[in-house]
Amino acid sequence: MLNEVVAKLTNISKHYGEGELVVKALDKLNLDVHKGDYLAVMGASGSGKSTAMNILGCLDRPTFGQYLLNGNAVEDLSDDELADLRNQELGFVFQQFHLLQDASALENVMLPMLYACITPSERKKLAETALERVGLTDRMNNRPNQLSGGQQQRVAIARAIINKPSLLLADEPTGALDSSTTEDVLNLFDDLHKQGITLVLVTHEDEVALRAKKKALFKDGRIIKIS
Ligand code: ADP
Ligand code: MG
């Protein structure tokens, strides 16, 4: 069903510091991400985009407010339960790829499955399929420093989708890429979206935002416009 809510943020605030020096990175933010959404998050630097993504990705917890992921209240979970949830339900892609330098592309993609109960041969097969999906079949045994930036980001995307997450989050995924590589990565996101993946992507580039079906504009820790 297309209207199913995957992630629901209600009155989410994230405060750093206290008293007069408090920084409200998020200030009573509300956001519903629906199944099948392709949402671009935009807004000036410092408007709270990354903070919101880290909370959506369960990499950080809010100071106040409620986060429901597939109907489960994230604030009720222990750190271990949160780690499991992150592993099973969420994929995260960063601007700087965050790949293990001493591991091959294949090993990097297999990593999130270490926690899942899957046999080694099954894991390898799934990782190979994910790398095939991102067009890197012939680069599986290369380490990150033997790959271009665009190829490294595709490895990171393969790693992010390996456990079939209900939500794929990408914080400025093309920020470190040149324009032709950006195009490749955006085409890949388009394909993933067509295959039914729910995608939230932070960008300040219009060409990136144009691919998305919805846009959320952040200002001062809130969304001031959804279009
Ligand atoms: P964006 O991604 O839109 O550039 P961020 O979410 O990174 O914005 O930051 C929002 C606000 O929160 C900024 O004012 C930033 O300085 C502040 N901030 C983010 N992380 C921290 C932190 N760990 N400690 C203190 N302030 C922070
Ligand atoms: Mg940011």
Tab-separated table of C-alpha atoms and ligand atoms in Angstrom:
chain	number	residue	atom	x	y	z
A	1	MET	CA	0.000	0.000	0.000
A	2	LEU	CA	1.477	3.313	-1.039
A	3	ASN	CA	0.121	5.321	1.891
A	4	GLU	CA	1.720	3.220	4.595
A	5	VAL	CA	3.932	5.338	6.870
A	6	VAL	CA	7.431	3.882	7.227
A	7	ALA	CA	8.885	6.614	9.440
A	8	LYS	CA	6.927	9.089	11.517
A	9	LEU	CA	8.637	11.915	13.392
A	10	THR	CA	6.399	13.807	15.825
A	11	ASN	CA	7.589	16.965	17.587
A	12	ILE	CA	11.200	15.866	17.392
A	13	SER	CA	13.684	18.209	19.044
A	14	LYS	CA	17.427	17.811	19.323
A	15	HIS	CA	19.194	20.208	21.649
A	16	TYR	CA	22.928	20.621	22.127
A	17	GLY	CA	24.164	22.364	25.266
A	18	GLU	CA	21.987	23.950	27.916
A	19	GLY	CA	20.526	27.223	29.146
A	20	GLU	CA	21.260	30.328	27.159
A	21	LEU	CA	23.804	28.487	25.037
A	22	VAL	CA	21.420	25.778	23.858
A	23	VAL	CA	21.538	25.003	20.143
A	24	LYS	CA	18.237	23.681	18.842
A	25	ALA	CA	19.441	21.579	15.912
A	26	LEU	CA	15.852	20.340	15.536
A	27	ASP	CA	12.900	22.226	16.956
A	28	LYS	CA	9.624	20.267	17.074
A	29	LEU	CA	10.120	18.682	13.670
A	30	ASN	CA	7.254	16.712	12.128
A	31	LEU	CA	7.722	14.407	9.146
A	32	ASP	CA	5.980	11.371	7.694
A	33	VAL	CA	7.889	9.224	5.214
A	34	HIS	CA	5.534	6.967	3.270
A	35	LYS	CA	6.333	3.651	1.690
A	36	GLY	CA	7.735	4.223	-1.802
A	37	ASP	CA	8.575	7.884	-1.191
A	38	TYR	CA	11.550	9.496	-2.858
A	39	LEU	CA	12.083	12.565	-0.703
A	40	ALA	CA	14.754	15.235	-1.136
A	41	VAL	CA	15.710	17.111	2.024
A	42	MET	CA	16.974	20.614	1.310
A	43	GLY	CA	17.840	23.758	3.232
A	44	ALA	CA	20.744	25.987	4.206
A	45	SER	CA	23.789	24.656	5.986
A	46	GLY	CA	23.047	24.305	9.699
A	47	SER	CA	19.275	23.980	9.199
A	48	GLY	CA	19.202	20.518	10.811
A	49	LYS	CA	19.213	18.187	7.797
A	50	SER	CA	21.973	15.860	8.995
A	51	THR	CA	20.611	15.816	12.536
A	52	ALA	CA	17.212	14.726	11.170
A	53	MET	CA	18.850	12.048	8.999
A	54	ASN	CA	20.871	10.706	11.935
A	55	ILE	CA	17.709	10.420	13.991
A	56	LEU	CA	15.822	8.742	11.122
A	57	GLY	CA	18.783	6.375	10.756
A	58	CYS	CA	18.846	5.623	14.514
A	59	LEU	CA	22.443	6.853	14.649
A	60	ASP	CA	21.308	9.445	17.184
A	61	ARG	CA	18.424	9.850	19.599
A	62	PRO	CA	16.218	12.939	19.901
A	63	THR	CA	16.128	15.079	23.055
A	64	PHE	CA	12.327	15.189	22.870
A	65	GLY	CA	9.635	13.804	20.622
A	66	GLN	CA	8.546	10.510	19.174
A	67	TYR	CA	9.962	8.454	16.317
A	68	LEU	CA	7.897	5.541	15.013
A	69	LEU	CA	9.699	3.242	12.575
A	70	ASN	CA	7.275	0.789	10.978
A	71	GLY	CA	4.990	1.529	13.922
A	72	ASN	CA	7.636	0.750	16.576
A	73	ALA	CA	8.527	3.472	19.102
A	74	VAL	CA	12.276	3.858	18.738
A	75	GLU	CA	12.683	5.642	22.103
A	76	ASP	CA	11.553	2.501	23.939
A	77	LEU	CA	14.404	0.410	22.531
A	78	SER	CA	17.692	-0.377	24.270
A	79	ASP	CA	20.944	0.402	22.469
A	80	ASP	CA	21.257	-3.265	21.418
A	81	GLU	CA	17.710	-3.364	20.087
A	82	LEU	CA	18.366	-0.119	18.265
A	83	ALA	CA	21.502	-1.579	16.669
A	84	ASP	CA	19.478	-4.589	15.458
A	85	LEU	CA	16.755	-2.340	14.092
A	86	ARG	CA	19.335	-0.197	12.312
A	87	ASN	CA	20.891	-3.270	10.801
A	88	GLN	CA	17.636	-4.808	9.599
A	89	GLU	CA	15.458	-1.845	8.658
A	90	LEU	CA	17.799	0.983	7.691
A	91	GLY	CA	20.437	1.656	5.074
A	92	PHE	CA	22.664	4.712	5.323
A	93	VAL	CA	24.835	6.305	2.629
A	94	PHE	CA	27.274	9.090	3.569
A	95	GLN	CA	29.002	11.775	1.549
A	96	GLN	CA	32.432	10.293	2.356
A	97	PHE	CA	31.424	6.649	1.622
A	98	HIS	CA	32.712	5.316	5.002
A	99	LEU	CA	34.082	2.064	3.571
A	100	LEU	CA	36.656	-0.112	5.328
A	101	GLN	CA	39.892	0.557	3.463
A	102	ASP	CA	41.480	-2.849	4.142
A	103	ALA	CA	38.487	-4.801	2.912
A	104	SER	CA	37.443	-5.613	-0.657
A	105	ALA	CA	34.226	-4.261	-2.145
A	106	LEU	CA	32.658	-7.676	-1.573
A	107	GLU	CA	33.766	-7.792	2.087
A	108	ASN	CA	32.480	-4.267	2.664
A	109	VAL	CA	29.066	-5.216	1.311
A	110	MET	CA	28.985	-8.421	3.378
A	111	LEU	CA	29.629	-6.546	6.645
A	112	PRO	CA	26.065	-5.634	7.703
A	113	MET	CA	25.119	-9.301	7.384
A	114	LEU	CA	27.600	-10.339	10.064
A	115	TYR	CA	24.860	-9.742	12.579
A	116	ALA	CA	22.137	-11.426	10.599
A	117	CYS	CA	21.824	-15.194	10.841
A	118	ILE	CA	22.934	-16.097	7.350
A	119	THR	CA	25.501	-18.700	6.324
A	120	PRO	CA	28.798	-17.443	4.809
A	121	SER	CA	28.052	-18.816	1.335
A	122	GLU	CA	24.604	-17.257	1.370
A	123	ARG	CA	26.111	-13.970	2.517
A	124	LYS	CA	28.607	-14.003	-0.323
A	125	LYS	CA	25.876	-14.704	-2.848
A	126	LEU	CA	23.685	-11.868	-1.563
A	127	ALA	CA	26.631	-9.446	-1.598
A	128	GLU	CA	27.489	-10.459	-5.155
A	129	THR	CA	23.889	-9.850	-6.188
A	130	ALA	CA	23.908	-6.416	-4.517
A	131	LEU	CA	27.149	-5.490	-6.288
A	132	GLU	CA	25.659	-6.683	-9.543
A	133	ARG	CA	22.661	-4.434	-8.887
A	134	VAL	CA	24.952	-1.409	-8.636
A	135	GLY	CA	26.955	-2.447	-11.711
A	136	LEU	CA	30.190	-3.488	-10.002
A	137	THR	CA	30.411	-7.194	-10.797
A	138	ASP	CA	33.913	-6.755	-12.228
A	139	ARG	CA	35.222	-4.777	-9.234
A	140	MET	CA	34.168	-7.005	-6.352
A	141	ASN	CA	37.677	-7.941	-5.261
A	142	ASN	CA	39.103	-4.428	-5.395
A	143	ARG	CA	39.734	-2.400	-2.263
A	144	PRO	CA	38.270	1.118	-1.973
A	145	ASN	CA	41.568	2.826	-2.876
A	146	GLN	CA	41.520	0.915	-6.166
A	147	LEU	CA	38.103	2.338	-7.045
A	148	SER	CA	36.923	5.743	-8.258
A	149	GLY	CA	34.772	7.922	-6.008
A	150	GLY	CA	31.626	6.972	-7.899
A	151	GLN	CA	32.478	3.281	-7.678
A	152	GLN	CA	33.135	3.600	-3.934
A	153	GLN	CA	29.762	5.258	-3.470
A	154	ARG	CA	28.128	2.420	-5.397
A	155	VAL	CA	29.788	-0.082	-3.048
A	156	ALA	CA	28.401	1.942	-0.126
A	157	ILE	CA	24.937	1.842	-1.714
A	158	ALA	CA	25.198	-1.934	-2.229
A	159	ARG	CA	26.142	-2.271	1.446
A	160	ALA	CA	23.190	-0.076	2.431
A	161	ILE	CA	20.625	-2.157	0.513
A	162	ILE	CA	21.969	-5.624	1.316
A	163	ASN	CA	19.495	-6.346	4.124
A	164	LYS	CA	16.559	-4.943	2.113
A	165	PRO	CA	15.972	-1.953	4.410
A	166	SER	CA	12.536	-0.381	4.707
A	167	LEU	CA	14.244	3.005	4.508
A	168	LEU	CA	17.347	4.078	2.592
A	169	LEU	CA	18.890	7.327	3.844
A	170	ALA	CA	21.571	9.268	1.992
A	171	ASP	CA	23.188	12.440	3.376
A	172	GLU	CA	24.655	14.436	0.464
A	173	PRO	CA	25.623	11.207	-1.333
A	174	THR	CA	26.871	13.058	-4.399
A	175	GLY	CA	28.590	15.866	-2.486
A	176	ALA	CA	32.062	14.397	-3.089
A	177	LEU	CA	31.461	13.345	-6.708
A	178	ASP	CA	32.023	15.074	-10.052
A	179	SER	CA	29.028	15.748	-12.280
A	180	SER	CA	29.198	12.682	-14.545
A	181	THR	CA	29.630	10.354	-11.558
A	182	THR	CA	26.810	12.180	-9.807
A	183	GLU	CA	24.632	11.295	-12.793
A	184	ASP	CA	25.533	7.577	-12.452
A	185	VAL	CA	24.715	7.533	-8.752
A	186	LEU	CA	21.432	9.406	-9.337
A	187	ASN	CA	20.444	6.917	-12.034
A	188	LEU	CA	21.096	4.159	-9.535
A	189	PHE	CA	18.844	5.849	-6.944
A	190	ASP	CA	16.154	6.194	-9.642
A	191	ASP	CA	16.383	2.448	-10.325
A	192	LEU	CA	16.189	1.608	-6.628
A	193	HIS	CA	13.172	3.880	-6.251
A	194	LYS	CA	11.455	2.176	-9.203
A	195	GLN	CA	12.148	-1.171	-7.533
A	196	GLY	CA	10.178	0.056	-4.531
A	197	ILE	CA	12.850	1.265	-2.115
A	198	THR	CA	11.815	4.161	0.134
A	199	LEU	CA	14.456	6.834	-0.161
A	200	VAL	CA	15.307	10.043	1.700
A	201	LEU	CA	18.206	12.019	0.317
A	202	VAL	CA	19.813	15.252	1.539
A	203	THR	CA	21.123	17.542	-1.139
A	204	HIS	CA	21.753	21.199	-1.870
A	205	GLU	CA	21.958	20.593	-5.605
A	206	ASP	CA	18.853	21.271	-7.698
A	207	GLU	CA	19.760	18.613	-10.272
A	208	VAL	CA	19.724	16.043	-7.494
A	209	ALA	CA	16.473	17.301	-5.961
A	210	LEU	CA	14.791	17.229	-9.387
A	211	ARG	CA	14.962	13.426	-9.370
A	212	ALA	CA	12.977	13.197	-6.154
A	213	LYS	CA	9.187	13.038	-6.099
A	214	LYS	CA	8.865	15.238	-2.986
A	215	LYS	CA	10.924	17.968	-1.397
A	216	ALA	CA	11.144	19.029	2.231
A	217	LEU	CA	12.726	22.415	2.901
A	218	PHE	CA	14.420	22.782	6.289
A	219	LYS	CA	14.925	26.039	8.165
A	220	ASP	CA	16.024	26.465	11.781
A	221	GLY	CA	15.418	22.838	12.683
A	222	ARG	CA	11.972	22.538	11.145
A	223	ILE	CA	10.405	21.825	7.783
A	224	ILE	CA	8.934	25.037	6.425
A	225	LYS	CA	7.721	23.657	3.114
A	226	ILE	CA	6.847	20.278	1.585
A	227	SER	CA	6.295	20.221	-2.172
B	1	ADP	P1	22.850	20.633	8.220
B	1	ADP	O1	23.086	19.184	7.970
B	1	ADP	O2	21.538	21.129	7.705
B	1	ADP	O3	23.971	21.487	7.710
B	1	ADP	P2	23.170	19.943	11.038
B	1	ADP	O4	22.050	19.032	11.325
B	1	ADP	O5	24.503	19.340	10.835
B	1	ADP	O6	22.773	20.876	9.802
B	1	ADP	O7	23.298	20.992	12.219
B	1	ADP	C1	22.197	21.722	12.744
B	1	ADP	C2	22.663	22.630	13.868
B	1	ADP	O8	23.079	21.856	14.982
B	1	ADP	C3	23.858	23.512	13.500
B	1	ADP	O9	23.705	24.746	14.137
B	1	ADP	C4	25.018	22.733	14.077
B	1	ADP	O10	26.068	23.613	14.390
B	1	ADP	C5	24.418	22.135	15.321
B	1	ADP	N1	25.069	20.871	15.695
B	1	ADP	C6	25.068	19.713	14.972
B	1	ADP	N2	25.734	18.741	15.604
B	1	ADP	C7	26.168	19.284	16.777
B	1	ADP	C8	26.928	18.780	17.896
B	1	ADP	N3	27.359	17.515	17.935
B	1	ADP	N4	27.179	19.638	18.911
B	1	ADP	C9	26.724	20.898	18.881
B	1	ADP	N5	26.009	21.436	17.880
B	1	ADP	C10	25.730	20.641	16.833
B	2	MG	MG	24.590	18.180	6.905
